[in-house]
mmCIF file of C-alpha atoms and ligand atoms in Angstrom:
data_model
loop_
_atom_site.group_PDB
_atom_site.id
_atom_site.type_symbol
_atom_site.label_atom_id
_atom_site.label_comp_id
_atom_site.label_asym_id
_atom_site.label_seq_id
_atom_site.Cartn_x
_atom_site.Cartn_y
_atom_site.Cartn_z
ATOM 1 C CA MET A 1 -0.005 -0.025 -0.033
ATOM 2 C CA THR A 2 1.833 3.050 -1.257
ATOM 3 C CA GLY A 3 1.146 6.472 -2.711
ATOM 4 C CA PRO A 4 -1.874 8.661 -2.248
ATOM 5 C CA ALA A 5 -4.239 5.748 -1.935
ATOM 6 C CA ARG A 6 -2.696 4.668 1.410
ATOM 7 C CA PRO A 7 -5.569 3.816 3.735
ATOM 8 C CA ARG A 8 -6.141 5.959 6.811
ATOM 9 C CA VAL A 9 -6.203 4.353 10.238
ATOM 10 C CA PHE A 10 -6.365 5.348 13.831
ATOM 11 C CA VAL A 11 -4.252 3.409 16.327
ATOM 12 C CA SER A 12 -5.719 4.229 19.737
ATOM 13 C CA ARG A 13 -2.418 3.693 21.770
ATOM 14 C CA ILE A 14 1.244 2.937 21.176
ATOM 15 C CA ILE A 15 1.550 -0.807 20.777
ATOM 16 C CA PRO A 16 4.767 -2.833 20.543
ATOM 17 C CA ASP A 17 6.810 -2.057 17.460
ATOM 18 C CA ALA A 18 6.380 -5.563 16.072
ATOM 19 C CA GLY A 19 2.746 -4.471 15.239
ATOM 20 C CA LEU A 20 3.034 -0.727 15.036
ATOM 21 C CA ARG A 21 5.856 -0.671 12.458
ATOM 22 C CA PRO A 22 3.999 -2.643 9.743
ATOM 23 C CA VAL A 23 0.882 -0.490 10.270
ATOM 24 C CA VAL A 24 2.789 2.804 10.044
ATOM 25 C CA GLU A 25 4.692 1.539 7.006
ATOM 26 C CA ALA A 26 1.551 0.518 5.073
ATOM 27 C CA THR A 27 -0.921 3.159 6.018
ATOM 28 C CA GLU A 28 -1.532 6.803 6.848
ATOM 29 C CA ALA A 29 -1.541 6.133 10.541
ATOM 30 C CA ASP A 30 -2.692 8.465 13.265
ATOM 31 C CA VAL A 31 -1.246 6.990 16.486
ATOM 32 C CA TRP A 32 -2.525 8.206 19.864
ATOM 33 C CA PRO A 33 0.746 9.030 21.674
ATOM 34 C CA ASP A 34 -0.328 9.164 25.306
ATOM 35 C CA GLU A 35 -0.225 6.536 28.002
ATOM 36 C CA LEU A 36 -3.850 7.300 28.890
ATOM 37 C CA PRO A 37 -6.554 6.489 26.289
ATOM 38 C CA PRO A 38 -8.125 9.246 24.209
ATOM 39 C CA SER A 39 -11.224 10.745 25.754
ATOM 40 C CA ARG A 40 -14.462 9.765 24.102
ATOM 41 C CA ASP A 41 -14.735 13.044 22.235
ATOM 42 C CA GLU A 42 -11.181 12.723 21.083
ATOM 43 C CA LEU A 43 -11.739 9.218 19.946
ATOM 44 C CA LEU A 44 -14.879 10.195 17.969
ATOM 45 C CA ARG A 45 -12.882 13.029 16.340
ATOM 46 C CA ARG A 46 -9.915 10.895 15.516
ATOM 47 C CA VAL A 47 -11.856 8.012 13.878
ATOM 48 C CA ALA A 48 -13.583 10.366 11.494
ATOM 49 C CA GLY A 49 -12.763 9.457 7.904
ATOM 50 C CA LYS A 50 -10.606 6.453 8.821
ATOM 51 C CA ASP A 51 -10.650 3.193 6.886
ATOM 52 C CA GLY A 52 -9.375 1.122 9.823
ATOM 53 C CA LEU A 53 -9.265 1.294 13.595
ATOM 54 C CA LEU A 54 -6.784 -0.532 15.793
ATOM 55 C CA ALA A 55 -8.645 -0.424 19.129
ATOM 56 C CA LEU A 56 -7.898 -1.376 22.693
ATOM 57 C CA LEU A 57 -10.268 -2.924 25.231
ATOM 58 C CA THR A 58 -10.542 0.541 26.780
ATOM 59 C CA ASP A 59 -12.177 1.900 23.646
ATOM 60 C CA PRO A 60 -15.957 1.334 23.456
ATOM 61 C CA VAL A 61 -16.694 0.721 19.769
ATOM 62 C CA ASP A 62 -20.438 1.255 19.299
ATOM 63 C CA GLY A 63 -22.912 2.726 16.871
ATOM 64 C CA GLU A 64 -22.003 6.290 17.839
ATOM 65 C CA LEU A 65 -18.312 5.586 17.130
ATOM 66 C CA LEU A 66 -19.117 3.872 13.890
ATOM 67 C CA ASP A 67 -21.295 6.810 12.830
ATOM 68 C CA ALA A 68 -18.460 9.185 13.708
ATOM 69 C CA ALA A 69 -15.998 7.122 11.659
ATOM 70 C CA GLY A 70 -18.177 7.081 8.573
ATOM 71 C CA PRO A 71 -19.207 4.496 6.054
ATOM 72 C CA GLN A 72 -15.684 3.923 4.681
ATOM 73 C CA LEU A 73 -14.560 2.184 7.850
ATOM 74 C CA ARG A 74 -13.797 -1.410 6.875
ATOM 75 C CA VAL A 75 -12.046 -3.024 9.824
ATOM 76 C CA VAL A 76 -11.804 -2.800 13.608
ATOM 77 C CA SER A 77 -8.868 -4.716 14.995
ATOM 78 C CA ASN A 78 -8.888 -5.204 18.743
ATOM 79 C CA PHE A 79 -5.575 -5.518 20.546
ATOM 80 C CA ALA A 80 -7.024 -8.183 22.880
ATOM 81 C CA VAL A 81 -8.643 -11.584 22.683
ATOM 82 C CA GLY A 82 -11.723 -10.271 24.531
ATOM 83 C CA PHE A 83 -13.992 -8.026 22.502
ATOM 84 C CA ASP A 84 -16.744 -7.039 24.919
ATOM 85 C CA ASN A 85 -15.787 -3.431 24.236
ATOM 86 C CA ILE A 86 -17.118 -3.758 20.690
ATOM 87 C CA ASP A 87 -20.723 -3.918 19.480
ATOM 88 C CA VAL A 88 -19.974 -6.775 17.099
ATOM 89 C CA PRO A 89 -23.529 -7.155 15.700
ATOM 90 C CA GLU A 90 -23.522 -3.448 14.841
ATOM 91 C CA CYS A 91 -20.191 -3.834 13.033
ATOM 92 C CA THR A 92 -21.509 -6.850 11.163
ATOM 93 C CA ARG A 93 -24.634 -4.960 10.155
ATOM 94 C CA ARG A 94 -22.443 -2.340 8.614
ATOM 95 C CA GLY A 95 -20.142 -4.846 6.904
ATOM 96 C CA ILE A 96 -17.186 -4.045 9.153
ATOM 97 C CA ALA A 97 -14.872 -6.905 9.964
ATOM 98 C CA VAL A 98 -13.709 -7.257 13.624
ATOM 99 C CA GLY A 99 -10.461 -8.937 14.589
ATOM 100 C CA ASN A 100 -9.013 -10.111 17.874
ATOM 101 C CA THR A 101 -5.884 -11.860 19.127
ATOM 102 C CA PRO A 102 -6.758 -15.357 20.323
ATOM 103 C CA GLY A 103 -4.300 -18.065 21.279
ATOM 104 C CA VAL A 104 -1.078 -16.094 21.712
ATOM 105 C CA LEU A 105 -1.946 -14.952 25.235
ATOM 106 C CA THR A 106 -3.468 -18.147 26.559
ATOM 107 C CA GLU A 107 -0.470 -19.454 28.481
ATOM 108 C CA THR A 108 0.774 -16.106 29.597
ATOM 109 C CA THR A 109 -2.712 -15.400 31.082
ATOM 110 C CA ALA A 110 -2.902 -18.775 32.769
ATOM 111 C CA ASP A 111 0.588 -18.088 34.221
ATOM 112 C CA LEU A 112 -0.632 -14.940 35.830
ATOM 113 C CA ALA A 113 -3.816 -16.590 37.054
ATOM 114 C CA PHE A 114 -1.760 -19.221 38.719
ATOM 115 C CA ALA A 115 0.597 -16.659 40.171
ATOM 116 C CA LEU A 116 -2.383 -14.827 41.671
ATOM 117 C CA LEU A 117 -3.731 -18.022 43.106
ATOM 118 C CA MET A 118 -0.405 -18.835 44.770
ATOM 119 C CA ALA A 119 0.169 -15.260 46.021
ATOM 120 C CA ALA A 120 -3.241 -15.139 47.657
ATOM 121 C CA ALA A 121 -3.000 -18.660 49.083
ATOM 122 C CA ARG A 122 0.321 -17.940 50.724
ATOM 123 C CA ARG A 123 -0.426 -14.284 51.547
ATOM 124 C CA LEU A 124 2.608 -12.874 49.686
ATOM 125 C CA PRO A 125 1.420 -9.269 49.494
ATOM 126 C CA GLU A 126 0.795 -9.291 53.237
ATOM 127 C CA GLY A 127 4.207 -10.714 53.841
ATOM 128 C CA TYR A 128 5.897 -8.211 51.641
ATOM 129 C CA ASP A 129 4.039 -5.301 53.302
ATOM 130 C CA TYR A 130 5.020 -6.742 56.715
ATOM 131 C CA VAL A 131 8.743 -6.869 55.878
ATOM 132 C CA ARG A 132 8.771 -3.413 54.329
ATOM 133 C CA ALA A 133 6.954 -1.954 57.326
ATOM 134 C CA GLY A 134 9.803 -3.197 59.580
ATOM 135 C CA ASN A 135 7.542 -5.622 61.466
ATOM 136 C CA TRP A 136 9.675 -8.733 60.931
ATOM 137 C CA LYS A 137 11.208 -9.326 64.346
ATOM 138 C CA THR A 138 11.500 -13.082 64.560
ATOM 139 C CA TRP A 139 10.380 -16.400 62.989
ATOM 140 C CA GLY A 140 6.790 -16.955 64.120
ATOM 141 C CA PRO A 141 4.985 -20.212 64.373
ATOM 142 C CA MET A 142 1.696 -18.514 63.730
ATOM 143 C CA LEU A 143 2.918 -15.810 61.365
ATOM 144 C CA LEU A 144 0.984 -15.310 58.116
ATOM 145 C CA LEU A 145 -0.404 -18.810 57.922
ATOM 146 C CA GLY A 146 -1.898 -19.451 54.477
ATOM 147 C CA GLN A 147 -3.387 -22.291 52.611
ATOM 148 C CA ASP A 148 -1.835 -25.212 50.804
ATOM 149 C CA VAL A 149 -2.129 -25.206 47.034
ATOM 150 C CA HIS A 150 -0.971 -28.740 46.563
ATOM 151 C CA GLY A 151 -3.674 -31.298 47.092
ATOM 152 C CA SER A 152 -6.410 -28.679 47.084
ATOM 153 C CA THR A 153 -9.421 -28.427 44.705
ATOM 154 C CA LEU A 154 -9.423 -25.873 41.885
ATOM 155 C CA GLY A 155 -12.740 -24.882 40.325
ATOM 156 C CA ILE A 156 -12.401 -23.429 36.818
ATOM 157 C CA VAL A 157 -15.306 -21.367 35.509
ATOM 158 C CA GLY A 158 -15.081 -21.290 31.749
ATOM 159 C CA PHE A 159 -13.196 -24.200 30.228
ATOM 160 C CA GLY A 160 -11.918 -22.579 27.062
ATOM 161 C CA ARG A 161 -8.300 -22.172 26.045
ATOM 162 C CA ILE A 162 -7.174 -20.285 29.167
ATOM 163 C CA GLY A 163 -9.196 -22.391 31.539
ATOM 164 C CA ARG A 164 -7.659 -25.589 30.185
ATOM 165 C CA GLU A 165 -4.137 -24.119 30.591
ATOM 166 C CA MET A 166 -5.031 -23.419 34.186
ATOM 167 C CA ALA A 167 -5.930 -27.135 34.554
ATOM 168 C CA ARG A 168 -2.565 -28.111 33.197
ATOM 169 C CA ARG A 169 -0.787 -25.905 35.713
ATOM 170 C CA ALA A 170 -2.977 -27.323 38.520
ATOM 171 C CA ALA A 171 -1.954 -30.823 37.627
ATOM 172 C CA GLY A 172 1.661 -29.989 38.435
ATOM 173 C CA PHE A 173 0.572 -29.159 41.949
ATOM 174 C CA GLY A 174 -1.469 -32.249 42.408
ATOM 175 C CA MET A 175 -4.737 -30.308 42.559
ATOM 176 C CA ARG A 176 -8.125 -31.857 41.961
ATOM 177 C CA VAL A 177 -9.708 -29.975 39.052
ATOM 178 C CA LEU A 178 -13.388 -29.274 38.611
ATOM 179 C CA TYR A 179 -14.737 -27.074 35.842
ATOM 180 C CA TYR A 180 -18.019 -25.460 34.886
ATOM 181 C CA ASP A 181 -18.837 -24.522 31.303
ATOM 182 C CA VAL A 182 -21.987 -24.416 29.263
ATOM 183 C CA HIS A 183 -20.123 -26.538 26.726
ATOM 184 C CA ARG A 184 -19.027 -29.798 28.292
ATOM 185 C CA ALA A 185 -15.500 -30.943 27.238
ATOM 186 C CA SER A 186 -15.185 -34.296 25.519
ATOM 187 C CA ALA A 187 -14.544 -37.306 27.662
ATOM 188 C CA GLU A 188 -11.087 -37.461 26.045
ATOM 189 C CA ASP A 189 -10.218 -33.886 26.991
ATOM 190 C CA GLU A 190 -11.550 -34.419 30.523
ATOM 191 C CA ALA A 191 -9.328 -37.453 30.887
ATOM 192 C CA GLN A 192 -6.347 -35.732 29.401
ATOM 193 C CA LEU A 193 -6.648 -32.698 31.641
ATOM 194 C CA ALA A 194 -7.763 -34.720 34.655
ATOM 195 C CA ALA A 195 -10.748 -32.380 34.987
ATOM 196 C CA ARG A 196 -14.342 -33.162 35.877
ATOM 197 C CA GLY A 197 -17.277 -31.050 34.554
ATOM 198 C CA VAL A 198 -19.762 -30.222 37.327
ATOM 199 C CA ALA A 199 -22.674 -27.907 37.900
ATOM 200 C CA PHE A 200 -21.816 -24.361 38.880
ATOM 201 C CA GLU A 201 -23.246 -24.805 42.414
ATOM 202 C CA GLU A 202 -21.182 -27.977 42.965
ATOM 203 C CA LEU A 203 -18.045 -26.241 41.819
ATOM 204 C CA LEU A 204 -18.632 -23.380 44.242
ATOM 205 C CA ALA A 205 -19.293 -25.714 47.155
ATOM 206 C CA GLU A 206 -16.291 -28.034 46.454
ATOM 207 C CA SER A 207 -13.451 -25.697 45.442
ATOM 208 C CA ASP A 208 -10.707 -24.236 47.592
ATOM 209 C CA PHE A 209 -9.886 -21.918 44.714
ATOM 210 C CA VAL A 210 -12.382 -20.651 42.110
ATOM 211 C CA SER A 211 -10.717 -19.153 39.006
ATOM 212 C CA LEU A 212 -12.742 -17.304 36.379
ATOM 213 C CA HIS A 213 -11.979 -17.732 32.685
ATOM 214 C CA THR A 214 -15.248 -16.978 31.047
ATOM 215 C CA ASN A 215 -16.004 -14.141 28.628
ATOM 216 C CA LEU A 216 -18.255 -11.234 29.627
ATOM 217 C CA SER A 217 -21.808 -11.540 28.298
ATOM 218 C CA PRO A 218 -25.230 -10.789 29.707
ATOM 219 C CA GLU A 219 -25.252 -14.346 31.057
ATOM 220 C CA THR A 220 -21.953 -14.056 32.880
ATOM 221 C CA ARG A 221 -22.337 -10.515 34.230
ATOM 222 C CA HIS A 222 -22.380 -10.836 38.024
ATOM 223 C CA LEU A 223 -22.132 -14.596 37.783
ATOM 224 C CA LEU A 224 -20.304 -14.295 41.097
ATOM 225 C CA ASP A 225 -22.901 -12.553 43.231
ATOM 226 C CA ARG A 226 -23.854 -12.741 46.871
ATOM 227 C CA ALA A 227 -25.646 -16.086 46.414
ATOM 228 C CA ALA A 228 -22.598 -17.535 44.729
ATOM 229 C CA PHE A 229 -20.253 -16.411 47.516
ATOM 230 C CA GLU A 230 -22.569 -17.894 50.100
ATOM 231 C CA ARG A 231 -22.179 -21.266 48.377
ATOM 232 C CA MET A 232 -18.353 -21.104 48.559
ATOM 233 C CA LYS A 233 -16.185 -22.440 51.348
ATOM 234 C CA PRO A 234 -15.340 -19.887 54.013
ATOM 235 C CA ASP A 235 -11.628 -20.114 53.261
ATOM 236 C CA ALA A 236 -12.052 -20.288 49.456
ATOM 237 C CA ILE A 237 -10.077 -17.870 47.268
ATOM 238 C CA LEU A 238 -11.490 -16.255 44.108
ATOM 239 C CA VAL A 239 -9.161 -15.533 41.228
ATOM 240 C CA ASN A 240 -10.357 -13.366 38.407
ATOM 241 C CA THR A 241 -8.408 -12.823 35.133
ATOM 242 C CA SER A 242 -11.473 -12.758 32.899
ATOM 243 C CA ARG A 243 -13.458 -9.475 33.013
ATOM 244 C CA GLY A 244 -14.279 -7.412 36.112
ATOM 245 C CA PRO A 245 -18.067 -7.368 35.730
ATOM 246 C CA VAL A 246 -18.271 -11.117 35.972
ATOM 247 C CA VAL A 247 -18.042 -10.444 39.693
ATOM 248 C CA ASP A 248 -20.428 -8.261 41.658
ATOM 249 C CA HIS A 249 -17.839 -6.169 43.477
ATOM 250 C CA ASP A 250 -20.197 -4.899 46.217
ATOM 251 C CA ALA A 251 -21.032 -8.508 46.993
ATOM 252 C CA LEU A 252 -17.370 -9.480 46.857
ATOM 253 C CA PHE A 253 -16.491 -6.719 49.315
ATOM 254 C CA GLU A 254 -19.110 -7.965 51.756
ATOM 255 C CA ALA A 255 -18.056 -11.559 51.299
ATOM 256 C CA LEU A 256 -14.351 -10.749 52.001
ATOM 257 C CA ARG A 257 -15.148 -8.480 54.938
ATOM 258 C CA ASN A 258 -17.595 -10.884 56.623
ATOM 259 C CA GLY A 259 -15.481 -13.964 56.034
ATOM 260 C CA THR A 260 -17.992 -15.573 53.727
ATOM 261 C CA ILE A 261 -14.913 -16.395 51.570
ATOM 262 C CA GLY A 262 -11.263 -16.312 52.442
ATOM 263 C CA GLY A 263 -9.680 -14.084 49.810
ATOM 264 C CA ALA A 264 -9.602 -12.762 46.260
ATOM 265 C CA ALA A 265 -6.937 -12.052 43.734
ATOM 266 C CA LEU A 266 -8.024 -9.882 40.875
ATOM 267 C CA ASP A 267 -6.348 -8.931 37.623
ATOM 268 C CA VAL A 268 -9.577 -7.370 36.383
ATOM 269 C CA THR A 269 -12.061 -5.157 38.299
ATOM 270 C CA ASP A 270 -15.282 -3.262 37.862
ATOM 271 C CA PRO A 271 -14.638 -0.438 37.294
ATOM 272 C CA GLU A 272 -11.271 -0.320 35.680
ATOM 273 C CA PRO A 273 -9.098 1.234 36.759
ATOM 274 C CA LEU A 274 -10.156 0.579 40.378
ATOM 275 C CA PRO A 275 -9.951 3.927 42.186
ATOM 276 C CA ALA A 276 -7.273 4.030 44.885
ATOM 277 C CA ASP A 277 -9.925 4.722 47.503
ATOM 278 C CA HIS A 278 -12.064 1.719 46.553
ATOM 279 C CA PRO A 279 -13.256 -0.275 49.632
ATOM 280 C CA LEU A 280 -11.759 -3.520 48.165
ATOM 281 C CA LEU A 281 -8.257 -1.924 48.579
ATOM 282 C CA THR A 282 -8.754 -1.573 52.304
ATOM 283 C CA LEU A 283 -8.928 -5.380 52.759
ATOM 284 C CA PRO A 284 -5.819 -7.390 53.466
ATOM 285 C CA ASN A 285 -7.256 -10.463 51.827
ATOM 286 C CA CYS A 286 -7.879 -8.792 48.456
ATOM 287 C CA LEU A 287 -4.964 -8.616 45.987
ATOM 288 C CA VAL A 288 -5.462 -6.457 42.966
ATOM 289 C CA VAL A 289 -3.139 -6.014 39.963
ATOM 290 C CA PRO A 290 -3.851 -3.735 37.038
ATOM 291 C CA HIS A 291 -5.111 -5.969 34.236
ATOM 292 C CA VAL A 292 -1.690 -7.340 33.327
ATOM 293 C CA ALA A 293 -2.418 -11.079 32.642
ATOM 294 C CA SER A 294 -1.145 -10.894 29.094
ATOM 295 C CA ALA A 295 1.667 -8.477 29.874
ATOM 296 C CA SER A 296 4.791 -10.291 28.967
ATOM 297 C CA VAL A 297 7.174 -8.834 26.388
ATOM 298 C CA ALA A 298 6.885 -11.802 24.028
ATOM 299 C CA THR A 299 3.081 -12.101 24.267
ATOM 300 C CA ARG A 300 2.415 -8.386 23.733
ATOM 301 C CA ASP A 301 4.673 -8.546 20.704
ATOM 302 C CA ARG A 302 2.619 -11.380 19.286
ATOM 303 C CA MET A 303 -0.596 -9.661 20.042
ATOM 304 C CA ALA A 304 0.659 -6.571 18.265
ATOM 305 C CA GLN A 305 1.647 -8.635 15.233
ATOM 306 C CA MET A 306 -1.805 -10.251 15.111
ATOM 307 C CA ALA A 307 -3.631 -7.008 15.598
ATOM 308 C CA ALA A 308 -1.580 -5.497 12.702
ATOM 309 C CA ALA A 309 -2.158 -8.506 10.538
ATOM 310 C CA ASN A 310 -5.967 -8.285 11.084
ATOM 311 C CA LEU A 311 -5.985 -4.529 10.397
ATOM 312 C CA LEU A 312 -3.925 -4.743 7.216
ATOM 313 C CA ALA A 313 -5.884 -7.731 5.859
ATOM 314 C CA GLY A 314 -9.112 -5.832 6.453
ATOM 315 C CA LEU A 315 -7.785 -2.780 4.622
ATOM 316 C CA ARG A 316 -6.784 -4.905 1.654
ATOM 317 C CA GLY A 317 -10.331 -6.309 1.576
ATOM 318 C CA GLU A 318 -9.078 -9.752 2.575
ATOM 319 C CA ARG A 319 -10.506 -12.036 5.201
ATOM 320 C CA LEU A 320 -9.052 -11.279 8.661
ATOM 321 C CA PRO A 321 -6.762 -14.055 9.920
ATOM 322 C CA ASP A 322 -8.584 -13.857 13.259
ATOM 323 C CA CYS A 323 -12.080 -12.598 12.690
ATOM 324 C CA VAL A 324 -14.776 -12.630 15.419
ATOM 325 C CA ASN A 325 -17.659 -11.921 13.000
ATOM 326 C CA PRO A 326 -17.029 -14.218 9.956
ATOM 327 C CA GLU A 327 -20.712 -13.791 9.153
ATOM 328 C CA VAL A 328 -19.678 -10.372 7.765
ATOM 329 C CA TYR A 329 -18.365 -12.243 4.745
ATOM 330 C CA GLU A 330 -21.526 -14.177 4.075
ATOM 331 C CA ASP A 331 -23.333 -11.759 1.805
ATOM 332 C CA ARG A 332 -20.260 -10.767 -0.142
HETATM 333 C C1 DGY B 401 -7.571 -9.675 26.516
HETATM 334 O O1 DGY B 401 -6.782 -9.866 25.547
HETATM 335 O O2 DGY B 401 -8.766 -9.741 26.347
HETATM 336 C C2 DGY B 401 -6.953 -9.351 27.825
HETATM 337 O O3 DGY B 401 -7.875 -9.012 28.775
HETATM 338 C C3 DGY B 401 -5.807 -8.331 27.704
HETATM 339 O O4 DGY B 401 -4.777 -8.953 27.099
#
């Protein structure tokens, strides 16, 4: 793509060079330079007249944005595997292909979920704070007692790619693995992953750790609510690396404060970012990190390459290598 006909694109944040370079080389790219996302007004202004949009999960892509962009917009490439920030049916209706980055972040995300699980089980943030505050005076027989990970039961909610990687990690620690998913895994997969599909209620009642790996949809919003917490064991730990709104955060705060459950370790929150004065951050048994599950150098490079490949394919009028709305090609 050279010369005056170069397509115009908006890239809503600086992404790793592995993806940014090919986009800048092939297009007339307007790249948002700041660490913080563009405001809504700025986003609407910047997309106007663009042929392609490389979006982040912080950019709501809805009818208003598509109107602001104009009818020439051909492709929206999301720099994420999740695409709940995008009104996909609306894009499809307008013939706009939507891309995402599946597969490349599966293991990196499961690594972080397992790290959160272990950190919460063994109270690492509390230990770190304790040492830094100068409170470490002696070895203590009762100091910061946590829970064993080995031999415990892990309940995985959402048994897709990342959930299954979580099961593989759990096997290394001799954990018993239960899962809940609307789609039951094959008997072969269950045997290979040593995981047993159970009802949601059974998973909650049986698990020492509950790890969320579902997408966000109307069905999964507030899946973990007060009733769900009441079914869990009093020392159970909730791990969330999926999407914040899968958990009712008011109910979570109550459950953690009242001892309905033992702890939580969250990579994702509702809202995001979680304000520094949020009640959850006053609780010693709640560990929060800033949505970094896919944040390894190698994985973010691969995500950038995939996002660029989707964007450029869409601009050339080709099928996106990773398209979330393949139905957009049906009437062509
Ligand atoms: C995703 O890709 O959906 C993650 O939440 C960020 O990598």
